[in-house]
Short mmCIF file of C-alpha atoms and ligand atoms in Angstrom, two decimals:
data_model
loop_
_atom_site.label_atom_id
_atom_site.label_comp_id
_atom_site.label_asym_id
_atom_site.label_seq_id
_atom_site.Cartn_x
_atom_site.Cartn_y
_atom_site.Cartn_z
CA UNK A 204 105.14 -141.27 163.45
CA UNK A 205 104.46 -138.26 161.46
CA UNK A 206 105.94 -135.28 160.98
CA UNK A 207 104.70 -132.83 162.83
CA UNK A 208 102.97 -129.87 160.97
CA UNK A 209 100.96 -126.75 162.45
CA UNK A 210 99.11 -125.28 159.61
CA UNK A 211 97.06 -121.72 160.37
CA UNK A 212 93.57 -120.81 159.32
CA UNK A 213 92.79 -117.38 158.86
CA UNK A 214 89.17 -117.83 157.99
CA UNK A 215 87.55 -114.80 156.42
CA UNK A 216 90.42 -112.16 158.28
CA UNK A 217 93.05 -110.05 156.73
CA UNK A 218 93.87 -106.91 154.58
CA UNK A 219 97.10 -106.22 152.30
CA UNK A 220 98.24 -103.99 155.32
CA UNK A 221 97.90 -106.12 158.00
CA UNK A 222 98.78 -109.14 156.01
CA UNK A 223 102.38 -107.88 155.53
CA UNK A 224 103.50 -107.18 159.26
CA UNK A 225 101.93 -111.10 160.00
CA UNK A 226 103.73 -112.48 157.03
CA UNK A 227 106.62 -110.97 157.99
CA UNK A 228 107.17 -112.55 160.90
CA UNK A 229 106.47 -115.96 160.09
CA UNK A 230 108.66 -118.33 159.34
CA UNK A 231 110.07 -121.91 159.47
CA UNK A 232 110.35 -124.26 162.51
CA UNK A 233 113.01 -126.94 162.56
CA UNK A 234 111.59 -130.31 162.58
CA UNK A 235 107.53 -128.89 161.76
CA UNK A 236 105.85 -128.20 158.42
CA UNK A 237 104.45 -124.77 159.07
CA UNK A 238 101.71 -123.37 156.75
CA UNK A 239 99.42 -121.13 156.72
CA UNK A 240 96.05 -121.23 154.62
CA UNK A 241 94.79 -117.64 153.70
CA UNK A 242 91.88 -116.13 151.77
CA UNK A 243 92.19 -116.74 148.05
CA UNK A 244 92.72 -113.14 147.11
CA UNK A 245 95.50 -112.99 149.22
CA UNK A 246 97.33 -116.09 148.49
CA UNK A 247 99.65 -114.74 145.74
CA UNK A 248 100.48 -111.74 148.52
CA UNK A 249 101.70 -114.96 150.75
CA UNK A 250 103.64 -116.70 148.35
CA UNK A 251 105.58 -113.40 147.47
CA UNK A 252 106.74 -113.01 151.60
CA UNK A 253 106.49 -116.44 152.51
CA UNK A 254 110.17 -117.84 153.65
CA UNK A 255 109.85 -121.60 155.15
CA UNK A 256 106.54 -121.95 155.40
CA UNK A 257 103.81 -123.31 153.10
CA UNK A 258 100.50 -122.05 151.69
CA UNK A 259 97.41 -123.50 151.55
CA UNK A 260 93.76 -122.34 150.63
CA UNK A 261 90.66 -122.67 152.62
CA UNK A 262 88.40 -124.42 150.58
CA UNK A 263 88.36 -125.41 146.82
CA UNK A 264 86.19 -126.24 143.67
CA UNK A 265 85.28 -130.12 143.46
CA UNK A 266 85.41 -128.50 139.75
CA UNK A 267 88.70 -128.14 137.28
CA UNK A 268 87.34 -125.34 134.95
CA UNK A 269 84.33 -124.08 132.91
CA UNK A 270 80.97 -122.34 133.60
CA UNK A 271 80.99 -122.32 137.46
CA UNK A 272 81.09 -118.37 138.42
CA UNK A 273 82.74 -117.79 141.40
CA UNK A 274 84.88 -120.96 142.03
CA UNK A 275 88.37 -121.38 142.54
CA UNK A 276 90.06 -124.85 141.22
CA UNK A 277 92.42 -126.68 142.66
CA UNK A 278 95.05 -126.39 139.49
CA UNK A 279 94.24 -122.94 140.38
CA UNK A 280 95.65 -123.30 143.77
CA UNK A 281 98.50 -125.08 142.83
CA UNK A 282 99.66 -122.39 140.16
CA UNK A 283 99.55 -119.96 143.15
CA UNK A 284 101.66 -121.97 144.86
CA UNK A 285 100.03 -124.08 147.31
CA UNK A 286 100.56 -127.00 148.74
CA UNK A 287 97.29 -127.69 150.93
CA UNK A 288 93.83 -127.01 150.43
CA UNK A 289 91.31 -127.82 153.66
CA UNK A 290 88.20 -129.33 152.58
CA UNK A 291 85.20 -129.87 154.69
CA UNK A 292 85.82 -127.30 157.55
CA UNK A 293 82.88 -127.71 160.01
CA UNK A 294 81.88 -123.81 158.68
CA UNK A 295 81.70 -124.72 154.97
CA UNK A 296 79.55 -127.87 156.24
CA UNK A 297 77.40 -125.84 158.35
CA UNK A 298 77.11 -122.41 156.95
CA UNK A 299 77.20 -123.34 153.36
CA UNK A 300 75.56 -126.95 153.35
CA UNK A 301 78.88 -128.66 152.41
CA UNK A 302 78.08 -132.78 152.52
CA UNK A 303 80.24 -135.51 152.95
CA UNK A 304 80.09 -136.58 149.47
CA UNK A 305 80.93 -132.76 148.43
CA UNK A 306 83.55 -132.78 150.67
CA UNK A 307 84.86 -136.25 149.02
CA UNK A 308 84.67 -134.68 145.63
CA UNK A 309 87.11 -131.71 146.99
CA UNK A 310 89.37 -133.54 148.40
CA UNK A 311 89.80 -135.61 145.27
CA UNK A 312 90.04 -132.54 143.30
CA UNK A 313 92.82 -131.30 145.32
CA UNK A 314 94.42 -134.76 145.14
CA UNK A 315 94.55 -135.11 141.58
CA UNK A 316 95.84 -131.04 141.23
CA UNK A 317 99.06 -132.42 143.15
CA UNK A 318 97.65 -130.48 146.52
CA UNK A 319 97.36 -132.25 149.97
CA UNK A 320 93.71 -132.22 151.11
CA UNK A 321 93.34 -131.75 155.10
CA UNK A 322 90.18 -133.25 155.74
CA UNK A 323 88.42 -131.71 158.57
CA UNK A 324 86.04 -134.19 160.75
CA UNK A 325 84.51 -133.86 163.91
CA UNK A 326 81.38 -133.74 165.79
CA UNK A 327 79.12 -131.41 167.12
CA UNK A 328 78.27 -131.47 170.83
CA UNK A 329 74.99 -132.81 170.35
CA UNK A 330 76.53 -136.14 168.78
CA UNK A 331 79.18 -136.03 171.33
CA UNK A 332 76.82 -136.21 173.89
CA UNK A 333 74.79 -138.77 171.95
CA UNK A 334 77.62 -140.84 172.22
CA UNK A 335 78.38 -141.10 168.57
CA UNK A 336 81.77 -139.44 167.90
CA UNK A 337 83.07 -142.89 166.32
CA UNK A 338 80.03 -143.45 164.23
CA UNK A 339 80.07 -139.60 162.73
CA UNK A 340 83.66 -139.34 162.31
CA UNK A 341 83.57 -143.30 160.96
CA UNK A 342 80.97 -141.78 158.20
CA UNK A 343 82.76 -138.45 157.32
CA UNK A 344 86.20 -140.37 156.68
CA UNK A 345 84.11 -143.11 154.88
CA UNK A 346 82.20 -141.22 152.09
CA UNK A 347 85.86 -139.43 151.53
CA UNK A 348 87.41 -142.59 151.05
CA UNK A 349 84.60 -143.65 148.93
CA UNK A 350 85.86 -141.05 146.55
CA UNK A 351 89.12 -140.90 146.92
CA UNK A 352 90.31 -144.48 147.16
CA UNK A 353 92.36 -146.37 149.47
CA UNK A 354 95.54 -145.70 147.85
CA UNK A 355 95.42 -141.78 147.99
CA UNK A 356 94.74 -141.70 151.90
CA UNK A 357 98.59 -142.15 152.83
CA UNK A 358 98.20 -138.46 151.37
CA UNK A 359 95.91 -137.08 153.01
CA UNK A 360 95.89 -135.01 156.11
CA UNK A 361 93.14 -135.32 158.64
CA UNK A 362 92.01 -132.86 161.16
CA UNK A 363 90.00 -133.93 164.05
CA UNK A 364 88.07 -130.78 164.69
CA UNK A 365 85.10 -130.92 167.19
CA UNK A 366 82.55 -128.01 166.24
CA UNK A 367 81.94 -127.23 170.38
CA UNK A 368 85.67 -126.51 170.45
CA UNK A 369 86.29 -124.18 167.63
CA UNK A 370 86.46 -120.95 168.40
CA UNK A 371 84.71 -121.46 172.17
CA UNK A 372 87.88 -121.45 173.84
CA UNK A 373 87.21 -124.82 175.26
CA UNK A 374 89.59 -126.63 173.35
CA UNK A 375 88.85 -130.71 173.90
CA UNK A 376 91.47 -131.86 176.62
CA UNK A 377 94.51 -134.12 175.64
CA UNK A 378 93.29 -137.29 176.15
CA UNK A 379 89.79 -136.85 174.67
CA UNK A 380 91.53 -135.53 171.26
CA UNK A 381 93.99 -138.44 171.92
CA UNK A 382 90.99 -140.90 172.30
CA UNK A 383 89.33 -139.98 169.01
CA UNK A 384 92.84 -139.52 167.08
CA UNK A 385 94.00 -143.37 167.92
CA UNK A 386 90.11 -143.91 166.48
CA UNK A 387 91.19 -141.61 163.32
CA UNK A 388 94.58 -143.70 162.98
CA UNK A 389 93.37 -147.27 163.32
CA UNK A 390 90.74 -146.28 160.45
CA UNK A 391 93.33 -144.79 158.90
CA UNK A 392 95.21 -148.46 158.97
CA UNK A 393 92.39 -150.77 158.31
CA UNK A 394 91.52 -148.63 155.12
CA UNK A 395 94.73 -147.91 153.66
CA UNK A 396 97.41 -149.61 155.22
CA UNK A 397 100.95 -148.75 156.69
CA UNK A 398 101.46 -145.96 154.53
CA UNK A 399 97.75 -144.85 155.38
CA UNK A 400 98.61 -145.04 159.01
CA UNK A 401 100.99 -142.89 158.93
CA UNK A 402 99.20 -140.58 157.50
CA UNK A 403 99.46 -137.10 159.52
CA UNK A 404 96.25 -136.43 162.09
CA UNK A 405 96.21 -132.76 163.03
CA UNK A 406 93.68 -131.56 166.22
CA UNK A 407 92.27 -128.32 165.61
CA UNK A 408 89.79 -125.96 168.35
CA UNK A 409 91.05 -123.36 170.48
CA UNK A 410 94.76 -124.59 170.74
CA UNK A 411 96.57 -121.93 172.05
CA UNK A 412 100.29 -121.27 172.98
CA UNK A 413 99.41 -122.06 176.24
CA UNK A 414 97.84 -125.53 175.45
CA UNK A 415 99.66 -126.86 172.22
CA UNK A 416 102.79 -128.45 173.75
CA UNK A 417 99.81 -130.74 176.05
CA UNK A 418 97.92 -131.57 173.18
CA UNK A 419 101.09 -132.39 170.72
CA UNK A 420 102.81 -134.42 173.06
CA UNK A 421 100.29 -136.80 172.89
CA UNK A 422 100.80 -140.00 170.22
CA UNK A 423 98.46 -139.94 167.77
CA UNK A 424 98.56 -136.08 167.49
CA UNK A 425 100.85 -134.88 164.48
CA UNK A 426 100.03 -131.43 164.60
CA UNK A 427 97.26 -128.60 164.82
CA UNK A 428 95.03 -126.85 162.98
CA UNK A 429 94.93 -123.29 164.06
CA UNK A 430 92.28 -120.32 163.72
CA UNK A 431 92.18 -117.15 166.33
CA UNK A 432 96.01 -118.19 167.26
CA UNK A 433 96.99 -117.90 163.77
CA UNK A 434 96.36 -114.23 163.40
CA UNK A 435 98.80 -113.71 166.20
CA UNK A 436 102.29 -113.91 164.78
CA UNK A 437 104.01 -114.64 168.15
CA UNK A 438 100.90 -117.11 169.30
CA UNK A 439 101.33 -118.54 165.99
CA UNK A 440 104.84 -119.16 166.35
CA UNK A 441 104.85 -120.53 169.75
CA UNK A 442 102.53 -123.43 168.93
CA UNK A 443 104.61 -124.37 165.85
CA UNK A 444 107.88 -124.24 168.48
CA UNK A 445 105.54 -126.22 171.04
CA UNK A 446 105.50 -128.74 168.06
CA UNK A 447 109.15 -128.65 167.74
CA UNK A 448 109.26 -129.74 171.21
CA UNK A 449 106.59 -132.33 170.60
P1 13P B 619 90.08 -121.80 166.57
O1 13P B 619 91.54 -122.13 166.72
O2 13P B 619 89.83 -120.32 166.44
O3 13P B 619 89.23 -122.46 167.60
O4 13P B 619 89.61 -122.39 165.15
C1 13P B 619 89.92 -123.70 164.86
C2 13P B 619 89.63 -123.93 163.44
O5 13P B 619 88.50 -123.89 163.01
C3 13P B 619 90.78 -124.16 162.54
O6 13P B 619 90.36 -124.59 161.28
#
């Protein structure tokens, strides 16, 4: 099994002030990889007060260097100090027409920087309804893998975010994030293997303090990935201890 990791998303949120009394008060969880992945201008702010917990970015450049105004690399990241980058959030897809082979490119461009993607998936309600969570998920890891490789999936992080739970407050129950996870791992396996398998699958959509230690106590859930809760110091710290408990 994995080890477990909570890793916080604080989207487009935060301000040198405010940053420094959240900062502050984070810190490491025996037995969980805690990180937290802020806005790029703030990232060098969060590896100055950071103390046991990692940093990660929110997005990144499928580009190293040269004539591409306004993008951030991945050897960028990595000189800041980071260890993650997300790539493919269900927002960049949406809201700034991120595709699956985009998101591919990122994640290998993170991978080859020394960073850990974390891959977000997930449907939106529509295809949930549709009945096609396997098939769009199946897709989304597929065209990363088609970039990627086999080998590099055993590092890789996935996230298993459904679009109708982010930010709704309806986070998907237990089982139903346990039902598509076990999906997540088996692809995991028939891709890439043992190591691939064991490969850590982090849930992210409304978890909260009051439903992380449900949702981490399940199997094939390593871990979450966390937005509103993470701009909460002692929310954010309660689901990393509910992953202690895990
Ligand atoms: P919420 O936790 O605010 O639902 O956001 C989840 C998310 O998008 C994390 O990447």
């Amino acid at each position: 099994m994995a080890q477990k990791r909570v890793v916080g998303n604080w989207k487009l949120n935060g301000s040198l002030a405010a940053n420094e009394a959240l900062l502050g008060a984070l810190g490491a969880v025996a037995g969980v990889d805690v990180a937290v992945c802020v806005p790029f201008p703030y990232l060098a702010q969060a590896a100055a007060r950071l103390r046991g917990v990692a940093l990660g970015a929110q997005t990144v450049s499928e580009f190293q260097s040269g004539a591409y105004t306004g993008e951030v690399s991945a050897e960028m990241l990595a000189d800041l100090g980071c260890r993650y980058a997300i790539v493919g959030h269900s927002e960049r897809r949406t809201l700034f027409g991120e595709d699956d082979a985009t998101v591919g490119r990122k994640a290998a461009a993170a991978l080859r920087a020394g960073l850990m993607p974390i891959v977000c998936v997930g449907e939106s309600l529509a295809e949930r309804e549709a009945g096609r969570v396997a098939e769009v998920i199946g897709r989304q890891l597929d065209t990363v893998l088609a970039v990627i490789g086999a080998p590099a999936l055993a590092r890789v992080t996935v996230a298993y975010e459904p679009v109708w739970a982010i930010g709704t407050g309806r986070a998907a129950s237990a089982q139903e994030a346990q039902a598509v996870h076990a999906g997540i791992r088996r692809w995991l396996g028939e891709r890439g293997g043992a190591a691939a398998a064991a490969a850590c699958v982090l849930y992210g959509g409304s978890v909260k303090a009051d439903n992380a230690a449900s949702l981490f106590a399940m199997p094939d859930i390593d871990g979450g990935l966390i937005g509103g809760a993470s701009l909460a110091a002692r929310d954010f710290m309660s689901i990393c201890q509910a992953a202690n408990g895990a």
